[in-house]
Short mmCIF file of C-alpha atoms in Angstrom, two decimals:
data_model
loop_
_atom_site.label_atom_id
_atom_site.label_comp_id
_atom_site.label_asym_id
_atom_site.label_seq_id
_atom_site.Cartn_x
_atom_site.Cartn_y
_atom_site.Cartn_z
CA MET A 1 12.42 -40.12 35.77
CA ASN A 2 13.94 -39.31 32.57
CA GLY A 3 10.47 -38.28 31.16
CA THR A 4 10.42 -35.71 34.07
CA MET A 5 13.68 -34.30 33.60
CA LYS A 6 13.17 -33.96 29.79
CA ALA A 7 9.94 -32.03 30.52
CA GLY A 8 11.61 -30.02 33.10
CA THR A 9 14.47 -29.12 31.01
CA ALA A 10 12.13 -28.28 28.00
CA THR A 11 10.31 -25.76 30.22
CA LEU A 12 13.55 -24.14 31.63
CA ALA A 13 15.41 -23.71 28.28
CA PRO A 14 13.07 -21.10 26.67
CA SER A 15 12.75 -19.09 29.65
CA ARG A 16 16.63 -18.21 30.04
CA PRO A 17 17.06 -16.28 26.77
CA HIS A 18 13.80 -14.47 27.32
CA LEU A 19 15.02 -13.24 30.75
CA ARG A 20 18.24 -12.08 29.16
CA HIS A 21 16.68 -10.31 26.42
CA VAL A 22 14.23 -8.42 28.81
CA ALA A 23 17.09 -7.45 31.01
CA SER A 24 19.06 -6.06 28.19
CA GLU A 25 16.17 -3.96 26.91
CA THR A 26 15.65 -2.70 30.34
CA ASP A 27 19.40 -1.52 30.35
CA HIS A 28 18.88 -0.02 26.86
CA ASP A 29 15.92 1.99 28.07
CA ALA A 30 17.66 3.24 31.07
CA PHE A 31 20.79 4.24 28.81
CA VAL A 32 18.39 6.11 26.58
CA ARG A 33 16.62 7.99 29.55
CA ASP A 34 20.22 8.94 30.75
CA ILE A 35 20.87 10.40 27.13
CA TYR A 36 17.57 12.39 27.42
CA GLU A 37 18.63 13.70 30.73
CA GLN A 38 22.23 14.57 30.04
CA TYR A 39 22.04 15.45 26.40
CA GLY A 40 18.50 16.03 25.39
CA PRO A 41 18.29 19.91 25.77
CA LEU A 42 21.66 20.39 24.29
CA LEU A 43 20.75 18.08 21.27
CA VAL A 44 17.57 20.04 20.67
CA ARG A 45 19.02 23.27 20.79
CA TYR A 46 21.68 22.22 18.34
CA ALA A 47 19.22 20.65 15.95
CA ALA A 48 16.85 23.76 16.26
CA ARG A 49 19.93 25.99 15.27
CA LEU A 50 20.63 23.87 12.24
CA LEU A 51 16.76 23.69 11.29
CA GLU A 52 16.72 27.54 11.44
CA GLY A 53 14.46 27.66 14.76
CA ASP A 54 12.25 24.70 13.85
CA TRP A 55 11.82 23.32 17.42
CA HIS A 56 9.14 20.75 16.44
CA ARG A 57 11.51 19.18 13.90
CA ALA A 58 14.38 19.42 16.23
CA GLU A 59 12.50 17.33 18.76
CA ASP A 60 11.78 14.80 16.01
CA ILE A 61 15.57 14.59 15.37
CA LEU A 62 16.13 14.16 19.14
CA GLN A 63 13.66 11.09 19.06
CA GLU A 64 15.37 9.60 16.04
CA THR A 65 18.69 10.13 17.62
CA ALA A 66 17.55 8.42 20.83
CA ALA A 67 16.10 5.48 18.75
CA ARG A 68 19.44 5.04 17.24
CA ALA A 69 21.27 5.15 20.38
CA TRP A 70 18.82 2.60 21.69
CA LYS A 71 19.82 0.39 18.94
CA HIS A 72 23.59 0.84 19.57
CA ALA A 73 23.29 0.78 23.30
CA PRO A 74 25.68 -2.15 23.89
CA PHE A 75 28.47 -0.55 21.87
CA LEU A 76 27.90 3.08 23.23
CA SER A 77 27.44 2.20 26.92
CA THR A 78 30.82 0.64 27.00
CA ARG A 79 32.55 3.89 25.49
CA SER A 80 30.84 6.61 27.40
CA GLU A 81 33.68 9.24 26.48
CA HIS A 82 32.62 8.79 22.89
CA ILE A 83 28.81 9.03 23.23
CA ARG A 84 28.51 12.87 23.19
CA PRO A 85 30.48 13.26 19.65
CA TRP A 86 28.60 10.40 18.42
CA LEU A 87 25.05 12.03 19.30
CA PHE A 88 26.03 15.34 17.88
CA THR A 89 27.05 13.59 14.79
CA VAL A 90 23.79 11.63 14.40
CA VAL A 91 21.84 14.79 14.96
CA ARG A 92 23.94 16.53 12.21
CA ASN A 93 23.39 13.91 9.70
CA LEU A 94 19.70 13.64 10.42
CA VAL A 95 19.43 17.26 9.84
CA ILE A 96 21.40 17.15 6.69
CA ASP A 97 19.08 14.18 5.58
CA HIS A 98 16.16 16.63 6.40
CA HIS A 99 17.32 19.31 4.16
CA ARG A 100 18.03 16.93 1.39
CA ALA A 101 14.64 15.54 1.46
CA ARG A 102 13.11 18.92 1.66
CA GLN A 103 15.02 19.93 -1.62
CA ILE A 104 13.46 16.83 -3.21
CA ARG A 105 10.01 17.28 -2.17
CA PRO A 106 9.55 20.97 -1.35
CA LEU A 107 5.80 20.82 -1.50
CA ASP A 108 5.57 18.48 1.58
CA LEU A 109 6.44 21.56 3.69
CA MET A 110 3.62 23.70 2.38
CA ALA A 111 0.39 24.38 4.18
CA VAL A 112 -2.65 22.42 2.55
CA GLU A 113 -4.30 25.91 2.37
CA ASP A 114 -1.49 27.29 0.20
CA LEU A 115 -1.65 24.49 -2.31
CA ASN A 116 -4.59 25.96 -4.13
CA THR A 117 -2.50 29.06 -5.02
CA PHE A 118 0.22 26.83 -6.73
CA TRP A 119 -1.40 25.27 -9.77
CA ASP A 120 -0.08 24.27 -13.06
CA ALA A 121 1.34 27.16 -15.00
CA THR A 122 0.14 25.63 -18.34
CA GLU A 123 -3.32 25.58 -17.16
CA SER A 124 -3.07 29.22 -15.91
CA THR A 125 -1.72 30.34 -19.20
CA ILE A 126 -4.43 28.60 -21.11
CA THR A 127 -7.20 29.99 -18.88
CA SER A 128 -5.81 33.63 -19.08
CA HIS A 129 -5.65 33.23 -22.83
CA ALA A 130 -9.18 31.97 -22.99
CA VAL A 131 -10.49 34.86 -20.55
CA LEU A 132 -8.76 37.34 -22.76
CA GLU A 133 -10.20 36.12 -25.88
CA ALA A 134 -13.59 36.17 -24.28
CA LEU A 135 -13.24 39.75 -23.18
CA ARG A 136 -12.37 40.73 -26.69
CA GLU A 137 -15.87 39.55 -27.67
CA LEU A 138 -17.59 41.85 -25.32
CA LYS A 139 -18.69 45.46 -26.02
CA GLU A 140 -16.44 48.25 -24.91
CA GLN A 141 -18.92 49.24 -22.28
CA HIS A 142 -18.92 45.84 -20.74
CA ARG A 143 -15.31 45.43 -20.82
CA ALA A 144 -14.62 48.73 -19.07
CA VAL A 145 -17.00 47.81 -16.17
CA ILE A 146 -15.19 44.50 -15.79
CA ARG A 147 -11.82 45.93 -15.91
CA LEU A 148 -12.70 48.55 -13.15
CA MET A 149 -14.88 46.40 -10.90
CA TYR A 150 -13.26 42.95 -11.20
CA TYR A 151 -9.52 43.74 -12.01
CA LEU A 152 -8.99 47.05 -10.35
CA GLU A 153 -11.45 46.15 -7.45
CA CYS A 154 -13.37 49.49 -7.69
CA SER A 155 -16.57 49.81 -5.90
CA VAL A 156 -19.88 50.52 -7.83
CA ALA A 157 -19.64 54.11 -6.77
CA GLN A 158 -15.92 54.58 -7.89
CA ALA A 159 -16.73 52.89 -11.27
CA ALA A 160 -19.74 55.06 -11.79
CA GLU A 161 -17.53 58.20 -11.05
CA HIS A 162 -14.87 57.15 -13.35
CA LEU A 163 -17.25 56.32 -16.21
CA GLY A 164 -19.38 59.29 -15.51
CA ILE A 165 -22.63 57.24 -15.36
CA PRO A 166 -25.08 56.58 -12.46
CA PRO A 167 -24.42 53.73 -10.13
CA GLY A 168 -27.48 51.82 -11.18
CA THR A 169 -26.09 51.89 -14.79
CA VAL A 170 -22.83 50.30 -13.45
CA LYS A 171 -24.63 47.54 -11.85
CA SER A 172 -26.74 46.61 -14.80
CA ARG A 173 -23.80 46.77 -17.08
CA ALA A 174 -21.68 44.51 -14.66
CA PHE A 175 -24.67 42.04 -14.69
CA TYR A 176 -24.83 41.76 -18.44
CA ALA A 177 -20.97 41.99 -18.90
CA VAL A 178 -20.53 38.95 -16.64
CA ARG A 179 -23.46 37.11 -18.18
CA ALA A 180 -21.91 37.76 -21.78
CA LEU A 181 -18.43 36.71 -20.45
CA ARG A 182 -19.79 33.37 -19.25
CA LYS A 183 -21.49 32.72 -22.61
CA ALA A 184 -18.24 33.56 -24.41
CA LEU A 185 -16.23 31.13 -22.08
CA GLU A 186 -18.98 28.33 -22.55
CA ARG A 187 -18.56 28.77 -26.35
CA GLN A 188 -14.76 28.29 -26.12
CA GLY A 189 -15.32 25.11 -23.91
CA VAL A 190 -13.56 26.68 -20.85
CA LEU A 191 -16.84 26.58 -18.60
CA GLY A 192 -19.24 23.62 -18.70
CA ILE A 193 -22.97 24.45 -19.44
#
């Protein structure tokens, strides 16, 4: 009989705390659902206003606020009169954290397509210097065609009119000018062969 009681006791003991834990999580979930229903729209609007209209980030802030409320559910559920100020304070603090993080890592918010336009200023300066040196090596006729067609973005007809030469001559000068420029840049080591 003692062996049966020990076996019976051993099976009952672990199940009691498990049931209490599940019941408390269920209460926490209901508590968070109530927060979403009562305060969700207000908190999202408040966060969006602080985030200068970023509704997607405001919804993320609401979710993080709800997660923190879930963690503090036993404390908050007993003090219902303090929950609204607590929620708004959490939202405000999360928005402040977001602004601080954005100041530290501003490139995280930039679109991937835009990253190519923001390259190292040192590399840009060196490349510009190399191109200017290579342009100085070209004949004046070639420099004029490159300046008109590639820097000023003139059409062949516009370049021909400006230079007073036929369009076919502009095309051939542009071809030979680009080839000479490429060779000059290769000599400088800017372009690989």
